[in-house]
mmCIF file of C-alpha atoms and ligand atoms in Angstrom:
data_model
loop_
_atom_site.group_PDB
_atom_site.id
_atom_site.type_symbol
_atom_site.label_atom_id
_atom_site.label_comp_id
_atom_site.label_asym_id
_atom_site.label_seq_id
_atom_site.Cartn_x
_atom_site.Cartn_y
_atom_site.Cartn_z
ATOM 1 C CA UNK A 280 -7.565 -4.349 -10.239
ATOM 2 C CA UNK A 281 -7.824 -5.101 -6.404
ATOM 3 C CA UNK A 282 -6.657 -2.329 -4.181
ATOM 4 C CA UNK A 283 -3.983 -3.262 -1.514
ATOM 5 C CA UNK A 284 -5.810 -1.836 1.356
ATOM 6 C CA UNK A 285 -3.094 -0.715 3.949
ATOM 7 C CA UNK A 286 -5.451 1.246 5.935
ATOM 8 C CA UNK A 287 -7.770 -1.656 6.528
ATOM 9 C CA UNK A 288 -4.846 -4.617 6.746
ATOM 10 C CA UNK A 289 -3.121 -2.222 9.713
ATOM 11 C CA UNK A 290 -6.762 -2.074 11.237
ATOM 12 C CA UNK A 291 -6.911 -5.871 11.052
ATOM 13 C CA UNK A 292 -3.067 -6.409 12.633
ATOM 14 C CA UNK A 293 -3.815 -3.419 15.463
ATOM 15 C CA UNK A 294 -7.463 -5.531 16.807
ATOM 16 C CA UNK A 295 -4.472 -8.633 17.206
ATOM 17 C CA UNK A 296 -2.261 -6.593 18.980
ATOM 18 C CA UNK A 297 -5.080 -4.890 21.049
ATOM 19 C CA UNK A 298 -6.120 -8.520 21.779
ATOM 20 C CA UNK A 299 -2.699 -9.490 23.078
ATOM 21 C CA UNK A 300 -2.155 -6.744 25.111
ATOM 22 C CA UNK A 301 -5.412 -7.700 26.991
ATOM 23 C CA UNK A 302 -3.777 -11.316 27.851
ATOM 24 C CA UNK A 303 -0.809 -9.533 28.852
ATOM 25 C CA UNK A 304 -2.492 -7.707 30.986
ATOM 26 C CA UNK A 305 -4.779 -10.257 32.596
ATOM 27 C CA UNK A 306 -1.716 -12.581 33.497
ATOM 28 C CA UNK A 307 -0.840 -9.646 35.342
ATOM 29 C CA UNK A 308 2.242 -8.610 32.569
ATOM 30 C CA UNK A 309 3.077 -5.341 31.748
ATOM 31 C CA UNK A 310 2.238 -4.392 28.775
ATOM 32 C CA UNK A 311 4.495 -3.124 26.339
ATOM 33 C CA UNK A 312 6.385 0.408 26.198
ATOM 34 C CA UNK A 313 7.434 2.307 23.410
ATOM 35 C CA UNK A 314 9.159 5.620 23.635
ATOM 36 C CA UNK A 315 9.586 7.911 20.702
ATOM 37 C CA UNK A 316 12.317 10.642 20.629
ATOM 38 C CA UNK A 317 11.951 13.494 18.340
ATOM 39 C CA UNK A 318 14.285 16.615 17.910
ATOM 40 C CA UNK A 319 13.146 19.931 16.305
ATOM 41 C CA UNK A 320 9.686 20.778 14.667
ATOM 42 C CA UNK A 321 9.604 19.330 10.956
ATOM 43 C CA UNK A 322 5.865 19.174 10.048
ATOM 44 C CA UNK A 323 5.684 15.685 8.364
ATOM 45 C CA UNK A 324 7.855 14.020 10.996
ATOM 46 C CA UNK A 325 6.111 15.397 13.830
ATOM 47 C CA UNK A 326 2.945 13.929 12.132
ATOM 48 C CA UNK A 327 4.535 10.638 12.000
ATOM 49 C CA UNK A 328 5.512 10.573 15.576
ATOM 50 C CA UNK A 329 1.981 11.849 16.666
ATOM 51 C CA UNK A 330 0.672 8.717 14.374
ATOM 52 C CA UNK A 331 2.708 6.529 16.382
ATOM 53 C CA UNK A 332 1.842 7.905 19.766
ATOM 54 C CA UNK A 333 -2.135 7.516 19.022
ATOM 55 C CA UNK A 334 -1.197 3.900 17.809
ATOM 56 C CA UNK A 335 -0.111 2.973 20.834
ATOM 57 C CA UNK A 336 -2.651 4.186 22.815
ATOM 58 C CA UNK A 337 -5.210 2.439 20.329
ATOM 59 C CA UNK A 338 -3.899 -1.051 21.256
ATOM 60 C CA UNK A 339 -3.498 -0.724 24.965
ATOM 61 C CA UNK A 340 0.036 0.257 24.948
ATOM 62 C CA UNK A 341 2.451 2.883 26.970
ATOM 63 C CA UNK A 342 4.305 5.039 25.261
ATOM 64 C CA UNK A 343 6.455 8.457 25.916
ATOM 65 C CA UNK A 344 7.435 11.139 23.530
ATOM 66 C CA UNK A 345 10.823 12.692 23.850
ATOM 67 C CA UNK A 346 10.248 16.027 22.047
ATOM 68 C CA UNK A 347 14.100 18.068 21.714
ATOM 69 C CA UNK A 348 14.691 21.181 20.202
ATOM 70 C CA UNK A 349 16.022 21.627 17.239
ATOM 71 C CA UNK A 350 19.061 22.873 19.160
ATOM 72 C CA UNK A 351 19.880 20.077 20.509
ATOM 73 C CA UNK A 352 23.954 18.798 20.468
ATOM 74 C CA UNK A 353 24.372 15.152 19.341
ATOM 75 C CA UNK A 354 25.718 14.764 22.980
ATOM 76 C CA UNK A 355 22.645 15.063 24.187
ATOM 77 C CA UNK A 356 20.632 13.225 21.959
ATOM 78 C CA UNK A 357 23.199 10.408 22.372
ATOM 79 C CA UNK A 358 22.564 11.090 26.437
ATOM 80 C CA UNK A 359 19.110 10.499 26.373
ATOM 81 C CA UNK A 360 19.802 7.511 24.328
ATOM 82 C CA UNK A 361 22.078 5.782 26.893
ATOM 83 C CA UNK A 362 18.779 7.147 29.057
ATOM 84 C CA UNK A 363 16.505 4.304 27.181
ATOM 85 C CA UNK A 364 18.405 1.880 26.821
ATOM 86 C CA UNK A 365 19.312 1.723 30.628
ATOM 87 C CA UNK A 366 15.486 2.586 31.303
ATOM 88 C CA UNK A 367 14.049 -1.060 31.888
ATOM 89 C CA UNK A 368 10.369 0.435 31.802
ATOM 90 C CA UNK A 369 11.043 0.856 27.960
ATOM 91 C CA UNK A 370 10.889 -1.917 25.634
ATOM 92 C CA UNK A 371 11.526 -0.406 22.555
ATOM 93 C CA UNK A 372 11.944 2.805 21.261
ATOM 94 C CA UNK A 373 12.410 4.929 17.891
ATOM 95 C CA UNK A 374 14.148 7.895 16.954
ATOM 96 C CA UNK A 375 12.513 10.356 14.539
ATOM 97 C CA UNK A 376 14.797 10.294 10.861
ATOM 98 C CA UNK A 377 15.617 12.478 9.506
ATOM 99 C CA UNK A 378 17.960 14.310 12.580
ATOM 100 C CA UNK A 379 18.587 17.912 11.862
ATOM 101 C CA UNK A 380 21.677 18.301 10.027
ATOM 102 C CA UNK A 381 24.063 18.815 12.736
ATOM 103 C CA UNK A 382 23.828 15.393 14.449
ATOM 104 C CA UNK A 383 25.874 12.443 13.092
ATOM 105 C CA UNK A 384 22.720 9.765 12.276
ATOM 106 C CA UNK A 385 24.936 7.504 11.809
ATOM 107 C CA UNK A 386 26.701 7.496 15.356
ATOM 108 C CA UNK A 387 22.933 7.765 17.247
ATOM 109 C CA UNK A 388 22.078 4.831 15.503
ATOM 110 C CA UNK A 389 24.965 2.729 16.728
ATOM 111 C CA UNK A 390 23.872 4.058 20.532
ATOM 112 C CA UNK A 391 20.682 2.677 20.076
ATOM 113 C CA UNK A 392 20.919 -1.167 22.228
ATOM 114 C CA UNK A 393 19.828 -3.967 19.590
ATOM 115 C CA UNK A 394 17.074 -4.970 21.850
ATOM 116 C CA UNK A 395 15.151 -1.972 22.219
ATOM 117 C CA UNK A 396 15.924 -1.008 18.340
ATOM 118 C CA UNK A 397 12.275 -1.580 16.853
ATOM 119 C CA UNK A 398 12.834 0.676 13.738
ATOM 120 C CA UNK A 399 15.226 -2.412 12.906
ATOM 121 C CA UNK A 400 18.110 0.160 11.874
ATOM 122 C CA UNK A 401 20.652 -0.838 13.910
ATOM 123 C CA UNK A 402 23.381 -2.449 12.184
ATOM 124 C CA UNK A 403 23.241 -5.651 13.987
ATOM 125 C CA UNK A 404 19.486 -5.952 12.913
ATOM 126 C CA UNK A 405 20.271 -5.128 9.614
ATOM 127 C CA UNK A 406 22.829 -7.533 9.415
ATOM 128 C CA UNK A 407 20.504 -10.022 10.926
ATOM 129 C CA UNK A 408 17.705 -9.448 8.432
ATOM 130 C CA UNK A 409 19.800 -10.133 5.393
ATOM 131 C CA UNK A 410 21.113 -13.138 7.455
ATOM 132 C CA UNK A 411 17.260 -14.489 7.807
ATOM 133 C CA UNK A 412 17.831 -14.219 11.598
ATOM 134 C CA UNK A 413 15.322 -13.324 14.045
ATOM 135 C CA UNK A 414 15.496 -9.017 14.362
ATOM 136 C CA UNK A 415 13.570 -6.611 14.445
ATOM 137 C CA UNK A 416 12.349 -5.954 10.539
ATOM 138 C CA UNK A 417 11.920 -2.272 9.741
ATOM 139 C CA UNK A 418 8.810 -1.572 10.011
ATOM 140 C CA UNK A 419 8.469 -0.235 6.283
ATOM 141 C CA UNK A 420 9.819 -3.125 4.463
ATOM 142 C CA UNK A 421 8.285 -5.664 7.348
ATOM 143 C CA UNK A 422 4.644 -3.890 6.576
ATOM 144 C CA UNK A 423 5.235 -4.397 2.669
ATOM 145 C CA UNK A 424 5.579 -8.507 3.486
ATOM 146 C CA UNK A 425 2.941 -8.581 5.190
ATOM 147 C CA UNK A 426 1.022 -7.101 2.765
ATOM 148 C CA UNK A 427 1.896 -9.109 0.482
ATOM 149 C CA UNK A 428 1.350 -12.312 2.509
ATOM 150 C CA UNK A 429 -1.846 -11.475 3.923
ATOM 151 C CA UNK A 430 -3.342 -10.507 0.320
ATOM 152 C CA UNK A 431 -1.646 -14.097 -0.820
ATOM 153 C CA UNK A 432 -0.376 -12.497 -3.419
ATOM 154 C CA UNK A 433 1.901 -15.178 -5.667
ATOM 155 C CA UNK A 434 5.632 -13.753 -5.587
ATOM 156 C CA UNK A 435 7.589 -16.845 -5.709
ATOM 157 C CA UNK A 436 9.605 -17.407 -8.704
ATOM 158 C CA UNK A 437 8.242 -13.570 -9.742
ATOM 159 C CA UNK A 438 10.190 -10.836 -11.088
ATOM 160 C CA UNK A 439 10.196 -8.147 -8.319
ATOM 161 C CA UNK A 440 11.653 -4.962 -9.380
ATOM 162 C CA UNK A 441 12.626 -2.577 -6.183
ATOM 163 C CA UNK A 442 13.186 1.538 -7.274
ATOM 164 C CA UNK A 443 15.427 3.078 -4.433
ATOM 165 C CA UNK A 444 18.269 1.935 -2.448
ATOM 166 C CA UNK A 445 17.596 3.424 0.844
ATOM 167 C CA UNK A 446 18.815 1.685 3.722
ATOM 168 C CA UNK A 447 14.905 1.814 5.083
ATOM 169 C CA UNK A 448 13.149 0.865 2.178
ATOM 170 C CA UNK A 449 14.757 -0.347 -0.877
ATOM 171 C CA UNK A 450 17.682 -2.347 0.404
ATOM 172 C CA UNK A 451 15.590 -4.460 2.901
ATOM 173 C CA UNK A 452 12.730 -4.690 0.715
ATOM 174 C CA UNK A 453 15.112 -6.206 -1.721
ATOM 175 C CA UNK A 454 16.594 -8.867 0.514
ATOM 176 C CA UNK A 455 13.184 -9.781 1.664
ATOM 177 C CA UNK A 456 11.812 -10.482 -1.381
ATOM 178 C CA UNK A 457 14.276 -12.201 -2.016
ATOM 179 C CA UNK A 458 14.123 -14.806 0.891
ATOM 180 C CA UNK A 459 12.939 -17.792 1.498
ATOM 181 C CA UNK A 460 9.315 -18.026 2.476
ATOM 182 C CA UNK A 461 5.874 -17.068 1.995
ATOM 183 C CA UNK A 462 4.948 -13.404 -0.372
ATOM 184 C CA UNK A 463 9.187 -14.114 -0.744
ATOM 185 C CA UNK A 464 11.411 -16.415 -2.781
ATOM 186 C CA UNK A 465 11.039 -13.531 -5.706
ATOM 187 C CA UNK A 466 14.056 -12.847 -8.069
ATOM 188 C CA UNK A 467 14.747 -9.331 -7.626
ATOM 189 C CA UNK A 468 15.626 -6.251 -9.346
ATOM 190 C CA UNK A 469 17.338 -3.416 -7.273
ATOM 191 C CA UNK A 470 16.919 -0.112 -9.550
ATOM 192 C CA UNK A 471 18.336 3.645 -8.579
ATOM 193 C CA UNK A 472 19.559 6.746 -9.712
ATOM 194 C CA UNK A 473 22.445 5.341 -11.958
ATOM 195 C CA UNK A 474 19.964 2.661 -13.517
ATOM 196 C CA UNK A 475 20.585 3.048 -17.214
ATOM 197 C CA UNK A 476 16.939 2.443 -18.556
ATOM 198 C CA UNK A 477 14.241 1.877 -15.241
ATOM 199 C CA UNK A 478 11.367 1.470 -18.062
ATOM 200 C CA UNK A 479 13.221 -1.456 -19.673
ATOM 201 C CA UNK A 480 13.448 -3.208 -16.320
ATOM 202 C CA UNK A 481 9.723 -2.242 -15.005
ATOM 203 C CA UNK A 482 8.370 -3.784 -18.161
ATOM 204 C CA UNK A 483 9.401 -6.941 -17.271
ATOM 205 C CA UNK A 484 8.301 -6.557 -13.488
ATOM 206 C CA UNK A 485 5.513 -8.794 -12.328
ATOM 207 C CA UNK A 486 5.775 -6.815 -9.160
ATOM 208 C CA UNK A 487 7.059 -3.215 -8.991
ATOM 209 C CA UNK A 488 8.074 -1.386 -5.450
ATOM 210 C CA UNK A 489 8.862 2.135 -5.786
ATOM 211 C CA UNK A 490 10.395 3.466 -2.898
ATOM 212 C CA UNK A 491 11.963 7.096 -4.755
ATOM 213 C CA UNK A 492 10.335 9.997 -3.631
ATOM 214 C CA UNK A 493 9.469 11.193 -6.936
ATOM 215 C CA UNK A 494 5.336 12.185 -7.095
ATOM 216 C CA UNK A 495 3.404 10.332 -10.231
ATOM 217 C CA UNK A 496 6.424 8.669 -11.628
ATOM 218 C CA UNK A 497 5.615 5.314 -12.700
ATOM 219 C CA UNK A 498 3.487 5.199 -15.710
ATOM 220 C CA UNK A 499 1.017 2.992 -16.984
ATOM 221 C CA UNK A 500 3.550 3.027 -19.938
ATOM 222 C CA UNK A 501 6.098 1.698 -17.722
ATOM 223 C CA UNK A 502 4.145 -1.600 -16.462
ATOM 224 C CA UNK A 503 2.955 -5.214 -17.393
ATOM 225 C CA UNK A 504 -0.472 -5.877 -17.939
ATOM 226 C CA UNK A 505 -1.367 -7.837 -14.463
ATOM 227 C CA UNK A 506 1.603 -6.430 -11.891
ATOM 228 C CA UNK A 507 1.753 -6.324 -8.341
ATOM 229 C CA UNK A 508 2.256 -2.414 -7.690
ATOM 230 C CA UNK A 509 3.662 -1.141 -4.311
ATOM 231 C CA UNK A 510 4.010 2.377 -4.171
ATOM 232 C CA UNK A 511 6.075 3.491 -0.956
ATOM 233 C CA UNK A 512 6.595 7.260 -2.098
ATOM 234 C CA UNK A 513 4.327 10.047 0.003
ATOM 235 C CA UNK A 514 5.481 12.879 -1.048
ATOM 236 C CA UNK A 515 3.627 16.261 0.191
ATOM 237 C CA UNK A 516 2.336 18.616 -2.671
ATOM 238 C CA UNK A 517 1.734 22.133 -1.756
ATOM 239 C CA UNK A 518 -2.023 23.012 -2.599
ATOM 240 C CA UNK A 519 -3.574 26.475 -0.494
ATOM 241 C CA UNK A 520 -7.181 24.390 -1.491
ATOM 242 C CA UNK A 521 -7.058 22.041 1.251
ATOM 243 C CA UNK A 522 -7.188 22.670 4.576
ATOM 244 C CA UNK A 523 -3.730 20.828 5.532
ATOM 245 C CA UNK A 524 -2.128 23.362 2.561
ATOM 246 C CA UNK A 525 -0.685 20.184 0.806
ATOM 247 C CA UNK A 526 -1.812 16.702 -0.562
ATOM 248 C CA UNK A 527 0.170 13.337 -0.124
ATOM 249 C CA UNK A 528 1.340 12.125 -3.815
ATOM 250 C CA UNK A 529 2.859 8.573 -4.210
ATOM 251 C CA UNK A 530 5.598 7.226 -6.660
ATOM 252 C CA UNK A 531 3.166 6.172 -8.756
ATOM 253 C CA UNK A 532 0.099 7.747 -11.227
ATOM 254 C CA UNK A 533 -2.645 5.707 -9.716
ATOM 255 C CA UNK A 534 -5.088 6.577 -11.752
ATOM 256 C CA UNK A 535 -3.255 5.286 -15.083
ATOM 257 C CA UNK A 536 -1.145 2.960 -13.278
ATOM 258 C CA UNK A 537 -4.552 1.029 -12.006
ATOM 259 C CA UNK A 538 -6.113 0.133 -14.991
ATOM 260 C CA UNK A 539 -2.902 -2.193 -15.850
ATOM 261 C CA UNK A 540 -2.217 -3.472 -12.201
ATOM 262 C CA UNK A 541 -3.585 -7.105 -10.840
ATOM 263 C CA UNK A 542 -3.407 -5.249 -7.408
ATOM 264 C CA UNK A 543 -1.930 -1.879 -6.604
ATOM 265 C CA UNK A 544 -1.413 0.241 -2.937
ATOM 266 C CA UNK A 545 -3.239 3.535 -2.655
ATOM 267 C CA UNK A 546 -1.700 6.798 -1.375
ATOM 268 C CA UNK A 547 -2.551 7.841 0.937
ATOM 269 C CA UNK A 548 -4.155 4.151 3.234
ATOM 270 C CA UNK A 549 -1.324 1.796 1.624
ATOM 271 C CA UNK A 550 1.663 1.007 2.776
ATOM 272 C CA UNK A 551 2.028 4.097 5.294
ATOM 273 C CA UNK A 552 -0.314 2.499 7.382
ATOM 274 C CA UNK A 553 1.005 -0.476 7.398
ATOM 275 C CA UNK A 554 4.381 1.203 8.923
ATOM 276 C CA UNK A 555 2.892 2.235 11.860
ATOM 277 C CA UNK A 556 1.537 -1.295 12.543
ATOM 278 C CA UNK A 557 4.579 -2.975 12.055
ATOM 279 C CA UNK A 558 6.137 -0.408 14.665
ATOM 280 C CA UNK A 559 4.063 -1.857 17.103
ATOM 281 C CA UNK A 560 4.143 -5.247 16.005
ATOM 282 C CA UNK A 561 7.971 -4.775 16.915
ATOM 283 C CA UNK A 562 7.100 -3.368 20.207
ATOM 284 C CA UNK A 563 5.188 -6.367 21.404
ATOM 285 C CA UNK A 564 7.821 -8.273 19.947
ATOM 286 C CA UNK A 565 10.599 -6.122 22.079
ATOM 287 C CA UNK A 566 8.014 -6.672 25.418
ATOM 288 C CA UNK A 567 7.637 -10.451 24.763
ATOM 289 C CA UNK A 568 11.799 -10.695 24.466
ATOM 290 C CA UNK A 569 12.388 -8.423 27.336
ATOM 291 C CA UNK A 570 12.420 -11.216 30.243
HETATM 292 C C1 LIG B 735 -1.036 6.922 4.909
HETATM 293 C C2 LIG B 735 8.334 8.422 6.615
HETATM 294 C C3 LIG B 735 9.690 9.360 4.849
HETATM 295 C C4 LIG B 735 10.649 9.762 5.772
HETATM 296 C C5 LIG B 735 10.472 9.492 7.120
HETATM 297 C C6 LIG B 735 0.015 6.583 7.130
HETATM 298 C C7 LIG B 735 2.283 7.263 7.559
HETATM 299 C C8 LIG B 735 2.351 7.774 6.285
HETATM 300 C C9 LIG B 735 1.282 7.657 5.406
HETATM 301 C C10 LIG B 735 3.427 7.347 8.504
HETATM 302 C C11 LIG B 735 7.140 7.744 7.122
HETATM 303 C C12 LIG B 735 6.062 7.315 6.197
HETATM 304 C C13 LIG B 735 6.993 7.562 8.495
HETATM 305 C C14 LIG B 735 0.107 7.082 5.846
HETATM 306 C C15 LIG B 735 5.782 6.947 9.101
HETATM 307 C C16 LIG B 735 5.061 6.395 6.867
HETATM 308 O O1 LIG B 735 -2.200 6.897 5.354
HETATM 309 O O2 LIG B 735 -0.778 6.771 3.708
HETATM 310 C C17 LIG B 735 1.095 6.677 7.990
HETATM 311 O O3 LIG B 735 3.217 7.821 9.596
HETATM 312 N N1 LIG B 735 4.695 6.900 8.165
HETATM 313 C C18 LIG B 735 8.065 7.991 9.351
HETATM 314 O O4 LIG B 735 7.985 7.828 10.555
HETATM 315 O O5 LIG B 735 9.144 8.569 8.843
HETATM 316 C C19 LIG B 735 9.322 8.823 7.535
HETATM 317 C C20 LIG B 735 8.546 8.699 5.270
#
């Protein structure tokens, strides 16, 4: 078994960015800007954000968080949206998912200008993606490629089985694979809720990408001998012995799972990670498109 080491990989891809931030800024360019909007005080997303703010600042880039209370009106989210996309010191910018439950998701997601949308969730980007145009790939499925390609890991011709359908994980992830192209050209496998018998289908997976939410799912019952295992799931366990009060759990029972698996992603330093690099891998994209 060789792990899939996200942590290190997203090390690796933030020293290139770092690098090109440096020529940016000795040709005298700006260097790029990503704002991040937040609204109300969930723990894990408010990690996230805070992940993606120290990012930033790790590879030489600005950034601005746009924390809202949770009382915010979808008015004024979607104001401060029409705010960043008009704002031409801001290349790119997220907003934190999941919204409280009285803002439409949908309808910010629509305000949020194509060209500044690095989280790739815009519909036109979607849209593009599936049409193997350039976009902006999320950064979760986008940081599962790479992955993939920078481990060379065979997947053409390869059984890929995807568990999920979310629009951020498991739907893109499945057209990816799918594509044309290096870690791609994989026949794929799109599994969810409704899926009559998951096992039947994992068993024949050379690769496996579980994207559910579901702690210790997959079992080592439930692979090949010699698969590819991505395991997308983070899932926080409540546990008063650690410090944080709660451990992060992926999709799938590593420690069974590991002893069957050719190469497998840990959780936590897998493809978490890897998200965050892809985020700014976007950004620098967004900065280099700008002019
Ligand atoms: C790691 C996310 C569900 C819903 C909304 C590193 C992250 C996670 C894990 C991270 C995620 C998950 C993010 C690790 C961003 C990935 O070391 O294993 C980083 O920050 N993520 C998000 O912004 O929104 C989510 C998952």
């Amino acid at each position: 078994m060789q792990l899939l080491d996200g942590k290190k990989t997203s090390n690796d891809i933030k020293d290139e960015i770092a690098a090109e931030v440096t020529k940016l800024r000795e040709a005298g360019e700006k260097v790029p800007h990503l704002a991040a909007v937040i609204v109300g005080n969930d723990g894990a997303s408010l990690t996230y954000v805070g992940s993606k703010v120290r990012a930033c600042k790790r590879v030489g880039f600005e950034s601005t968080l746009k924390q809202l209370p949770e009382s915010t009106t979808e008015e004024e989210l979607l104001e401060l949206v029409g705010q960043l996309n008009e704002n031409p010191e801001i290349d790119g910018y997220i907003v934190q998912l999941p919204l409280p439950a009285h803002i439409d998701e949908e309808k910010i997601l629509l305000a949020v200008h194509p060209d500044k949308d690095v989280d790739g969730f815009h519909p036109t980007n979607f849209g593009r993606m599936a049409l193997d145009m350039e976009t902006f790939i999320s950064a979760t499925p986008f940081g599962i490629m790479e992955l993939l390609r920078r481990y060379n890991i065979d997947t053409s011709g390869k059984h890929a089985v995807v568990i999920g359908r979310s629009h951020i994980v498991g739907r893109p992830i499945s057209i990816l694979l799918s594509q044309k192209g290096k870690g791609a050209n994989a026949t794929v496998t799109l599994t969810h809720s409704r899926t009559k018998d998951i096992k039947a289908l994992t068993l024949q997976a050379d690769i496996v990408v579980s994207a559910l939410g579901i702690p210790n799912f997959l079992k080592a019952d439930m692979v090949k001998e010699g698969a590819v295992i991505i395991d997308v799931g983070i899932t926080r366990v409540p546990d008063e012995s650690r410090e944080r009060g709660y451990y992060l759990c992926g999709d799938v029972d590593f420690e069974q799972v590991k002893e069957k698996a050719s190469y497998i992603t840990p959780v936590p330093g897998g493809v978490g990670p890897m998200t965050i690099a892809m985020l700014l891998k976007n950004t620098l994209l967004a900065r280099k498109r700008h002019h």
